[in-house]
Coordinates of C-alpha atoms in Angstrom, one line a residue:
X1 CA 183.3 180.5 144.5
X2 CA 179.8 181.5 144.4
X3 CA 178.6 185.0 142.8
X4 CA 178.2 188.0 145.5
X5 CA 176.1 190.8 144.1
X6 CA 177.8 194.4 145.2
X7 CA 173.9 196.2 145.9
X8 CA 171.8 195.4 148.8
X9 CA 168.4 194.1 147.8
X10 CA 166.4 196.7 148.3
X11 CA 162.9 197.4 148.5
X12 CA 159.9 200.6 147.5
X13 CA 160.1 201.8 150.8
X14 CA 163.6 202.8 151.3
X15 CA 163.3 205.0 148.0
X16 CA 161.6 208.6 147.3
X17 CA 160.9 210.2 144.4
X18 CA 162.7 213.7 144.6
X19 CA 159.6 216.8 143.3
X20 CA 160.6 218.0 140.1
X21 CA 159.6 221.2 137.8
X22 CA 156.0 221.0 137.2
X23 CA 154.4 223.1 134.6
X24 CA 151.2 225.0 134.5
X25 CA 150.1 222.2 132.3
X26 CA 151.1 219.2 135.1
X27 CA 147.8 218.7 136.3
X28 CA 146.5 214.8 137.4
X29 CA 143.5 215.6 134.5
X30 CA 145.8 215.7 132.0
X31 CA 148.1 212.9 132.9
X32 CA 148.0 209.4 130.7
X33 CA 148.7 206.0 132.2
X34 CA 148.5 204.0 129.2
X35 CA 151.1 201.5 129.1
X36 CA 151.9 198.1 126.6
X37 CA 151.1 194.9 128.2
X38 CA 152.8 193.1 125.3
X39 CA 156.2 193.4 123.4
X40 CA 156.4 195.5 119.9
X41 CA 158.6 197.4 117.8
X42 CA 158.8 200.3 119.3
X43 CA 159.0 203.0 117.2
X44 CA 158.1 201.5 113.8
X45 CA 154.7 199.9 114.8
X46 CA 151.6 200.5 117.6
X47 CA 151.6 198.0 120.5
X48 CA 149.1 195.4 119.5
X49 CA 147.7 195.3 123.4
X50 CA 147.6 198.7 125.5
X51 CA 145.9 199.5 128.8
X52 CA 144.7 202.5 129.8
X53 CA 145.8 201.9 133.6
X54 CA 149.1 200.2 134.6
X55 CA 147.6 197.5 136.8
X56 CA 146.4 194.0 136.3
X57 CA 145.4 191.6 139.2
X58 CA 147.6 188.6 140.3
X59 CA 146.7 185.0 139.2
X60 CA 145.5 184.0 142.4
X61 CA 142.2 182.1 143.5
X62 CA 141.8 184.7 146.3
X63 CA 142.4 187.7 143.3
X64 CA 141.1 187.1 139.9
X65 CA 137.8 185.6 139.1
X66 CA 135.4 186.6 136.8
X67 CA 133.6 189.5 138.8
X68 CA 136.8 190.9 139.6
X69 CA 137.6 190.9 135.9
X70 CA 134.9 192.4 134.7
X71 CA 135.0 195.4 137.2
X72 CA 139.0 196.1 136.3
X73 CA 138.3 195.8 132.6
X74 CA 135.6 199.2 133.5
X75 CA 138.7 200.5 135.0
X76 CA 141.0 200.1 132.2
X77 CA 143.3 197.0 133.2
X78 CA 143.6 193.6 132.5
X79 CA 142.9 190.4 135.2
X80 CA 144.8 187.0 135.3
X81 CA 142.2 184.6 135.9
X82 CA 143.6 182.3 138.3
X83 CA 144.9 178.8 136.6
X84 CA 145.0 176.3 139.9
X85 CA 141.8 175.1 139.0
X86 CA 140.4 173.1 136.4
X87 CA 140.3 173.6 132.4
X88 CA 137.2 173.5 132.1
X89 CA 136.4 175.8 135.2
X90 CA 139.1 178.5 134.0
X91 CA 137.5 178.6 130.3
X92 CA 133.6 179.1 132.1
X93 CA 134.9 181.9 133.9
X94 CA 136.4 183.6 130.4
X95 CA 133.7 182.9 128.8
X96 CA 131.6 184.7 131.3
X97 CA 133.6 187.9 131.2
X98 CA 133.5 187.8 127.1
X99 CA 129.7 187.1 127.2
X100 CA 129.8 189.7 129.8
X101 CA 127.0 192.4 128.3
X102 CA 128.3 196.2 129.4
X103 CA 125.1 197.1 131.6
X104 CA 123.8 193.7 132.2
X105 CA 124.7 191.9 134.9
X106 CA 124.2 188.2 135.4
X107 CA 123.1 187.8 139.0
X108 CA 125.3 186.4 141.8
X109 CA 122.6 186.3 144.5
X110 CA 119.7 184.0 144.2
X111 CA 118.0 181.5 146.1
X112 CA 115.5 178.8 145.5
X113 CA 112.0 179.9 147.3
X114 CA 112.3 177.4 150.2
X115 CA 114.8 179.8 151.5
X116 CA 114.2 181.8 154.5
X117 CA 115.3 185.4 155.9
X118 CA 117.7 183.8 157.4
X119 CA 119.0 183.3 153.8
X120 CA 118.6 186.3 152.3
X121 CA 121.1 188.0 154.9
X122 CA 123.4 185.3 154.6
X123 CA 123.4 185.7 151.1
X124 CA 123.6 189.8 151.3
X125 CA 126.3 189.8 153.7
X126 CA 128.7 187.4 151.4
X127 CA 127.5 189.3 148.4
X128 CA 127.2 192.9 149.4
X129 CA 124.6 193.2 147.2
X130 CA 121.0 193.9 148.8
X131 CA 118.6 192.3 145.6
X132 CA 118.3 188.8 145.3
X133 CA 116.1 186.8 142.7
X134 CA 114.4 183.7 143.8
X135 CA 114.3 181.1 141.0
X136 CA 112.6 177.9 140.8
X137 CA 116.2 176.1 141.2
X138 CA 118.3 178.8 142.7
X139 CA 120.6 179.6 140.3
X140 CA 120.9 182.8 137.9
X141 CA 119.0 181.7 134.7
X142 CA 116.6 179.5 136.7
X143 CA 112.7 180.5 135.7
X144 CA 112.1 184.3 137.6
X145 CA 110.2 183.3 140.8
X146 CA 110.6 187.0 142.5
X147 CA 112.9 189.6 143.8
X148 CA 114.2 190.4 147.2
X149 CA 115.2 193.7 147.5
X150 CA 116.0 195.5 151.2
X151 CA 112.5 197.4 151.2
X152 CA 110.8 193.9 151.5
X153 CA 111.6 192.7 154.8
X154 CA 112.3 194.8 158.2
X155 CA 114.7 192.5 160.3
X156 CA 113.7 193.8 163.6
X157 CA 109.7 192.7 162.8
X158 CA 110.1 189.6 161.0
X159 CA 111.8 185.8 162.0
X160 CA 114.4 184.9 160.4
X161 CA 112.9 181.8 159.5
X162 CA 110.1 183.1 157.8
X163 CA 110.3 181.9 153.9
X164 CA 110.7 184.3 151.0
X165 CA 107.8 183.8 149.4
X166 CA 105.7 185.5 152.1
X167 CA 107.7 188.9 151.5
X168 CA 109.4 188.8 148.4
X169 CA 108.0 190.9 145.3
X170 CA 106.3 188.0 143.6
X171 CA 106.7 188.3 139.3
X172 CA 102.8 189.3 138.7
X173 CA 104.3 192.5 140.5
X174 CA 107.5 192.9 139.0
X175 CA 107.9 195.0 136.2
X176 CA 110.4 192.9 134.1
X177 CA 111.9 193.0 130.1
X178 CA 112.4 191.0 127.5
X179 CA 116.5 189.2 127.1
X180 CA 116.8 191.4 123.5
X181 CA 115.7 194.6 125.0
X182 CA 118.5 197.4 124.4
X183 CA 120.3 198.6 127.4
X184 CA 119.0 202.2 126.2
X185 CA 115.4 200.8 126.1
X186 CA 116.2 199.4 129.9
X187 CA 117.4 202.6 131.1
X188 CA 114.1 204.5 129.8
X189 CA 111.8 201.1 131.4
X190 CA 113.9 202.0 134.9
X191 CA 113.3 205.7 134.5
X192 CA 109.8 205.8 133.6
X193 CA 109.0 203.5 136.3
X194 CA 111.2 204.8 138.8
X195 CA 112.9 200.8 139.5
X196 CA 115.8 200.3 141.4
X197 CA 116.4 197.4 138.6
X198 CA 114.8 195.2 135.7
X199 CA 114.5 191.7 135.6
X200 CA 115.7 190.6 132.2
X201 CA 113.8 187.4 131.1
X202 CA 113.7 184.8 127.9
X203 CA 110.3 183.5 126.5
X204 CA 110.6 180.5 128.6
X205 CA 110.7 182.8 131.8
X206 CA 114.3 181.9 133.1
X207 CA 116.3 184.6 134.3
X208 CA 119.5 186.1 131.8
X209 CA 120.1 189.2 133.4
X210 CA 119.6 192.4 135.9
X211 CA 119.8 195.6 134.6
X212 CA 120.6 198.6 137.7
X213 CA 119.5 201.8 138.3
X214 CA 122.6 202.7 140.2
X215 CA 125.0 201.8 137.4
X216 CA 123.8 204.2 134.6
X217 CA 125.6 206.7 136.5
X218 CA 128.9 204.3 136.7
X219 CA 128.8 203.2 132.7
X220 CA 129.0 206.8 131.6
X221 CA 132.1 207.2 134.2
X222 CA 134.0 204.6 132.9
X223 CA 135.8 206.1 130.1
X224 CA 138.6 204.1 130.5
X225 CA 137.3 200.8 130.2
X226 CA 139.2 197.8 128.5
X227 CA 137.3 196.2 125.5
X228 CA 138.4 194.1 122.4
X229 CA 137.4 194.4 119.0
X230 CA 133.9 193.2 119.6
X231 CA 133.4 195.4 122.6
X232 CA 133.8 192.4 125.5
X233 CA 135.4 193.1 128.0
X234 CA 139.5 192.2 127.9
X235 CA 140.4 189.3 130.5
X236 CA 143.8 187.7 130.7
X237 CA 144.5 184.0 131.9
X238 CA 146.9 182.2 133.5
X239 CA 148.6 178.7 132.8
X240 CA 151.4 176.3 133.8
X241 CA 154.0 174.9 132.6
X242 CA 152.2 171.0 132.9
X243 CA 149.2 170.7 131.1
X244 CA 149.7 174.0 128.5
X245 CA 149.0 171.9 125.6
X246 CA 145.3 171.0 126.5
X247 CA 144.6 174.8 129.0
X248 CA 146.0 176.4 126.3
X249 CA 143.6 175.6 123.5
X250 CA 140.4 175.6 126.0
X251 CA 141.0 179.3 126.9
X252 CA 142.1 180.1 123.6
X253 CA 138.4 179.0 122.6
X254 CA 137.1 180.5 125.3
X255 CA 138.1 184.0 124.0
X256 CA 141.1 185.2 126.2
X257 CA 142.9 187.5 125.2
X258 CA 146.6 187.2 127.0
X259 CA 148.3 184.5 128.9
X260 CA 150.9 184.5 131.6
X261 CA 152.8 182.0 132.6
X262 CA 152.0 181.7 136.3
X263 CA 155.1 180.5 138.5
X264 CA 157.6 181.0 141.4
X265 CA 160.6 181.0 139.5
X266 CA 160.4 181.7 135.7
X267 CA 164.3 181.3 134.6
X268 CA 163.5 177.5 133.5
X269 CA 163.5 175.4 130.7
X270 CA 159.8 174.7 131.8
X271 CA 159.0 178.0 130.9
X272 CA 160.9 177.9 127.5
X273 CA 159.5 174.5 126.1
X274 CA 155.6 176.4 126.9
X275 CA 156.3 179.3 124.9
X276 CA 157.5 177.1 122.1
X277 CA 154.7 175.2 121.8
X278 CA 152.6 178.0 122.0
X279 CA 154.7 180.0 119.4
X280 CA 154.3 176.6 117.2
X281 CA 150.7 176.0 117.0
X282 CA 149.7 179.8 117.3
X283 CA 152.5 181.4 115.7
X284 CA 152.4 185.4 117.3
X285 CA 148.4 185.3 117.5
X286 CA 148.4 184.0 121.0
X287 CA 150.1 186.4 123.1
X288 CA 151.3 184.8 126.6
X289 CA 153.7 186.3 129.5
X290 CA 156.2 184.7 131.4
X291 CA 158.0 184.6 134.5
X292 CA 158.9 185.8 137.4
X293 CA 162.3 186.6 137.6
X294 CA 164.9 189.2 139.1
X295 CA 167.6 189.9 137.2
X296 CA 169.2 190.9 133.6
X297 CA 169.9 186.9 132.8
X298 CA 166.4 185.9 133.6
X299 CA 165.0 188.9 131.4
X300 CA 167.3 187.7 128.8
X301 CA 166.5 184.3 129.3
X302 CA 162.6 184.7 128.6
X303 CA 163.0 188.0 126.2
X304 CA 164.9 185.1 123.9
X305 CA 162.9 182.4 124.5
X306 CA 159.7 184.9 122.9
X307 CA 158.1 185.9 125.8
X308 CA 155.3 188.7 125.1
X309 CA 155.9 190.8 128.6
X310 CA 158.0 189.5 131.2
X311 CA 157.1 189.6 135.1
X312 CA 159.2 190.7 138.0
X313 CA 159.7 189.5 141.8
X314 CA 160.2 186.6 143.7
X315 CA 159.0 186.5 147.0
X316 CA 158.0 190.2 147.9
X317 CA 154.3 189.5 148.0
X318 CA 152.5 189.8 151.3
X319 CA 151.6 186.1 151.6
X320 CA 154.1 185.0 150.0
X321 CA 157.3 183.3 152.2
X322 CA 159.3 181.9 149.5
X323 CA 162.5 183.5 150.9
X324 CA 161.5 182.6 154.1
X325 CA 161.4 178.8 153.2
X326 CA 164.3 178.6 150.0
X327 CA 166.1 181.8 151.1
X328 CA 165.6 182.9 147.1
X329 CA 164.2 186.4 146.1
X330 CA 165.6 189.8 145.7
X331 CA 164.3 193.3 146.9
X332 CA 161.6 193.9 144.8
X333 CA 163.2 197.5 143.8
X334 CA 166.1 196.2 143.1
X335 CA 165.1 193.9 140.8
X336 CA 163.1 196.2 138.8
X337 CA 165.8 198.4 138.4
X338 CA 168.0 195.7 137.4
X339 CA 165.3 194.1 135.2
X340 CA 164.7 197.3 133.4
X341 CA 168.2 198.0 132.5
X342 CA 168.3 194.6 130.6
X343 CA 165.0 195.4 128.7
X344 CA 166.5 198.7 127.5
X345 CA 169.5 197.2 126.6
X346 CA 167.5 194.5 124.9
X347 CA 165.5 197.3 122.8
X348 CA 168.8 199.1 121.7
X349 CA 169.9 195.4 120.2
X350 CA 167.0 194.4 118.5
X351 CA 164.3 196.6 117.9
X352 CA 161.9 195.0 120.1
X353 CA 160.3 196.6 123.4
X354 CA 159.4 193.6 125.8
X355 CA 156.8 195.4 128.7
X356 CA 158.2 194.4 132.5
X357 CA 155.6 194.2 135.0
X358 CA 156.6 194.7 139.0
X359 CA 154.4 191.8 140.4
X360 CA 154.7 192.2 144.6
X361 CA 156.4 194.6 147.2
X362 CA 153.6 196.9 147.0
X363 CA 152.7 198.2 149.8
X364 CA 151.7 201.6 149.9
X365 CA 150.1 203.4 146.8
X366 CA 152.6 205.3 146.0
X367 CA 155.3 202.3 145.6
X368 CA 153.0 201.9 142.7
X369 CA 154.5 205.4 141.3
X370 CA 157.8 204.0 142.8
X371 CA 157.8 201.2 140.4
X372 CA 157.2 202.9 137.3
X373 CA 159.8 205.3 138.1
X374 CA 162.1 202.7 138.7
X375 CA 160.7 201.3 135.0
X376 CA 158.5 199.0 134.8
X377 CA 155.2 199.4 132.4
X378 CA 152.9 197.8 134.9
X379 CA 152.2 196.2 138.3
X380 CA 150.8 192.9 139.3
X381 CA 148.8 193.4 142.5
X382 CA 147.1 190.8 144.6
X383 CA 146.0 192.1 148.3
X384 CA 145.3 195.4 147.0
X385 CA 142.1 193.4 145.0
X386 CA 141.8 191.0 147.4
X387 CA 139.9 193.5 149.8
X388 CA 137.5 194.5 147.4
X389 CA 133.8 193.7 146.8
X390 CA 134.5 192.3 143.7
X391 CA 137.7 189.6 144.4
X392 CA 136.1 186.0 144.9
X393 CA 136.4 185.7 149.0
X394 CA 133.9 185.8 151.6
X395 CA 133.7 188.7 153.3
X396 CA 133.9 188.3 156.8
X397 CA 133.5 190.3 160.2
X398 CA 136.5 190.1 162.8
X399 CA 137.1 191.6 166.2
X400 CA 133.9 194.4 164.9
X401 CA 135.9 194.7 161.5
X402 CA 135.4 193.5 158.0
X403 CA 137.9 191.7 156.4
X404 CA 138.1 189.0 153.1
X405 CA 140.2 186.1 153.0
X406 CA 143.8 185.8 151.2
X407 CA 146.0 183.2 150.8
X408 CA 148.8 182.3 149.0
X409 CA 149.1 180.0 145.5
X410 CA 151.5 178.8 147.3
X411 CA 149.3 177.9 150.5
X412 CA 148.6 174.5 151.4
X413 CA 144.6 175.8 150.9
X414 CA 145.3 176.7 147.4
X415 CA 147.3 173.0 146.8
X416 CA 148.5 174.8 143.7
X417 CA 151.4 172.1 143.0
X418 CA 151.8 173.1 139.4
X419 CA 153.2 176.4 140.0
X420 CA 155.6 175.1 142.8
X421 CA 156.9 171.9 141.7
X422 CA 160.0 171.2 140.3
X423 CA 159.0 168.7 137.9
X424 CA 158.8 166.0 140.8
X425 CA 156.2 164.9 143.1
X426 CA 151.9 166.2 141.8
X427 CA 151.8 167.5 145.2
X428 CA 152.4 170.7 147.0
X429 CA 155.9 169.2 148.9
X430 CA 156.3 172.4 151.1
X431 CA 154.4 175.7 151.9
X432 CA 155.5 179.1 150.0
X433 CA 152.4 181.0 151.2
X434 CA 150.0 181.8 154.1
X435 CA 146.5 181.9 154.4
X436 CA 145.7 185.4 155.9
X437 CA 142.4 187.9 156.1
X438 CA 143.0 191.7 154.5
X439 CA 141.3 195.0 155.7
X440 CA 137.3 195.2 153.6
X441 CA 138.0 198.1 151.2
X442 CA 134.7 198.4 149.3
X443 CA 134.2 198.5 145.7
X444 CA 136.6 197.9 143.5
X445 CA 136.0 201.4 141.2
X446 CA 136.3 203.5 144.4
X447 CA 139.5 202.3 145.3
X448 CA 141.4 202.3 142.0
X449 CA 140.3 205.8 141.2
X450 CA 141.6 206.8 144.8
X451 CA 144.5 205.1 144.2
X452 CA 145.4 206.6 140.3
X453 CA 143.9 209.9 141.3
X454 CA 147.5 209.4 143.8
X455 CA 149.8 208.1 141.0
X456 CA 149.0 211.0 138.6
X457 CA 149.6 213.6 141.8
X458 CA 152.9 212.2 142.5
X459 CA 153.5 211.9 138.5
X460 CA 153.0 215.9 138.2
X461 CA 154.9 216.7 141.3
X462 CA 158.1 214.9 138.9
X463 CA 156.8 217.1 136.1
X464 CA 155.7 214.1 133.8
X465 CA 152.4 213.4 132.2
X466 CA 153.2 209.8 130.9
X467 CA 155.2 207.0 131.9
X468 CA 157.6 207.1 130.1
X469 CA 158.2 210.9 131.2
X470 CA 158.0 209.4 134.5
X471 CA 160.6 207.1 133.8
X472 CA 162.9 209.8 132.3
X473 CA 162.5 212.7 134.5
X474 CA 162.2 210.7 137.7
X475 CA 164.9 211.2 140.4
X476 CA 165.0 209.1 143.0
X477 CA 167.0 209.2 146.4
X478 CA 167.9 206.4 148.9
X479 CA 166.2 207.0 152.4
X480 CA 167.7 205.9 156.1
X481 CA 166.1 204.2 158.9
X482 CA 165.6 207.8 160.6
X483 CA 163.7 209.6 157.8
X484 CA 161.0 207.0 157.2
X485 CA 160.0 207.5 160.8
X486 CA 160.3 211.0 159.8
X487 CA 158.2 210.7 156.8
X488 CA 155.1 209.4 158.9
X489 CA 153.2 211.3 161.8
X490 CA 155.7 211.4 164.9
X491 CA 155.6 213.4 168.2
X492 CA 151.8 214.1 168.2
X493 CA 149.2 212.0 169.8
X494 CA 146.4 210.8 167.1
X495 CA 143.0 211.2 167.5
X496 CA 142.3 207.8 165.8
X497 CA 144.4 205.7 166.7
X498 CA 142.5 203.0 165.0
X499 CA 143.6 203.9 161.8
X500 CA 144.1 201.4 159.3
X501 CA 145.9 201.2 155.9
X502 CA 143.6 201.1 153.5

């Protein structure tokens, strides 16, 4: 007779937290949010991997590229660079976040100088970003040709199809810098000359890099940024559980610093046989996540089989439709409160602290708060980065709103069969996920500050100034139907009725 589980699933939003006593001292400046990514003794030794935020992006083509990466590392967490592409394409984008130079920015808008106006707005609106280099071949290290920037041109005065080289700022104008000029030195050139940036350039002429004005400003703010021993920024990756034994090496090379195992359904022997062969040729050195799964067997499962963190959640995302189409999940706050149980139960028989991380169900911000409450170290997130500047969509305009595109690794657009399969067929048999749009949210720092700045508020209003205060002070109630339409605005008519969730 099959196995009946006595809870409902349940999900963030039909929990609060109950306001504790706060101290003087329980202020959102004074609250921590560093958290392990990766298993340890807990106790007897430091966690080899820490972040100084509890978030990392989800290993998704619409999530985690290599901009996106770089501009969470500033934050403090840790991106997955999507796996459903090729080997060699996944290790060019680590590489680029490691060879990432803090200050100096390779440029992502540049055009060859046959391009027109027409171009140049095409190019700014996909971009967001209003200066554009014109190289000889239209790429970012092709020889320095000139720069766009919005001063140049006035829209309502000039065609569209008028080229670039008629209004651009030509290089005999530009004040540029050598490649091996300090970012200190480039600050004082930007000052002195009053730039809005500097062209960094090799002997040859070619473009390396853009050094901006505006982000002197952001570099001093970012106090929590994530960097490894050789100041790079940190970037994780993620693999399957097909062609591990050539990825694996490729990215290793490539200087990544984590892995995750990137599926549906981790409680598998798939999952098991990938950690082994990783734990063989790379011993401990090669740190690598697994799942996802939603109960104390599949922890166990993957806690034995030597899994470094361990993530939770099977079909809560917002694309995702997997319990829809199998009828297999779990409420996402159930799970994690399940989940968590198992890994402190683990840590009591062996020593070892193995991180969870709540990937899905998040909604609101302050499910984020939810979920550490409920115990887990971190959260995976993929809309939530998929509206910003940085994720790797386009950027479009809708019904006179901005939105970017997000789909599903389990979409028939991502054809990401090597997370889905079974073992089977090397093609996607069935869809788990949708292609969709999300609301525009800006830049990626704007949002995640907004969004902490909320987590630490909540945090203080419990009385705790660290997660794991969080997690022992928190009390949490069950809420009914009736008081989460009490909990939002009701009987009053809204000004803006536009509103929309950001």
């Amino acid at each position: 007779m099959a196995y009946y589980f006595e809870e409902p699933s349940r999900t963030f939003g039909e929990y609060l937290l109950v306001p504790g006593y706060s101290s003087s001292k329980c202020i959102p400046s004074e609250v921590s949010l560093k958290t392990p990514l990766v298993k340890y003794r807990k106790g007897e030794e430091e966690c080899p991997f820490e972040m100084n935020i509890p978030m990392v992006s989800a290993i998704m083509q619409s999530v985690s590229g290599d901009r996106l990466a770089v501009a969470l590392a500033k934050q403090g967490g840790v991106s997955f660079i999507y796996g459903s592409q090729t080997i060699e394409e996944e290790a060019a984008m680590i590489r680029r976040v490691k060879a990432y130079k803090k200050g100096f920015v390779t440029s992502d808008s540049n055009l060859t100088p046959d391009a027109t106006l027409a171009d140049v707005l095409d190019m700014k609106q996909k971009s967001g970003h209003s200066t554009v280099a014109i190289t000889d071949d239209g790429t970012a290290h092709g020889k320095l040709l000139g720069i766009v920037a919005s001063r140049d041109y006035r829209i309502s005065r000039m065609s569209r199809d008028t080229k670039v080289t008629e209004f651009m700022t030509p290089l005999s104008k530009l004040i540029t810098a050598p490649d091996t000029t300090s970012l200190h030195d480039c600050n004082d050139i930007i000052w002195d000359n009053k730039l809005n940036s500097l062209p960094l350039i090799d002997k040859d002429g070619k473009l390396q890099y853009m050094v901006f004005r505006k982000d002197y400003d952001s570099h001093k703010e970012n106090v929590n940024e994530k960097l490894d021993a050789n100041k790079s920024y940190v970037v994780g990756a993620g693999i399957n559980t097909r062609d591990y034994a050539e990825r694996v090496p490729a990215l290793v090379e490539a200087g990544v610093d984590v892995l995750c195992i990137d599926s549906s359904e981790g409680f598998s022997e798939w999952q098991k046989l990938t950690i082994e062969w990783i734990r063989k040729n790379y011993g401990d050195k090669v740190k690598v996540g697994a799942g996802n799964v939603v109960d104390r067997d599949g922890f166990r499962f993957l806690a034995e089989a030597g899994a470094d963190f361990i993530k939770i959640g099977i079909g809560g995302g917002s694309i995702c439709i997997t319990r829809e189409t199998k009828g297999i999940g779990r409420g996402q706050a159930t799970a994690v409160r399940e989940v968590a149980a198992a890994r402190d139960e683990y840590y009591k028989e062996t020593g070892i602290y193995v991180p969870i991380c709540s990937d899905g169900g998040i909604v609101h911000d302050y499910h984020i708060t939810l979920a550490l409450a409920m115990g887990a170290d971190f959260v995976m997130l993929g809309r939530y980065f998929a509206r910003f500047d940085e994720s790797p969509t386009n950027k479009l305009r809708i019904n006179g709103n901005y939105v970017k595109e997000y789909w599903g690794e389990g979409s028939n657009r991502a054809r990401n069969w090597q997370r889905y399969d079974l073992g089977g067929a090397t093609k996607l048999s069935f869809e788990e996920g949708v292609d969709s749009y999300v609301p525009y949210a800006g830049p990626l720092s704007e949002g995640v500050q907004a969004t902490l700045y909320k987590v630490k508020s909540t945090m203080c209003n419990c009385g705790a100034l660290s997660i794991p205060e969080l997690q022992e002070k928190a009390r949490l109630t069950v809420v009914s139907s009736t008081s989460i339409v009490e909990g939002g605005s009701h009987d009053v008519i809204l000004k803006n009725s536009s509103r929309v969730y950001e």
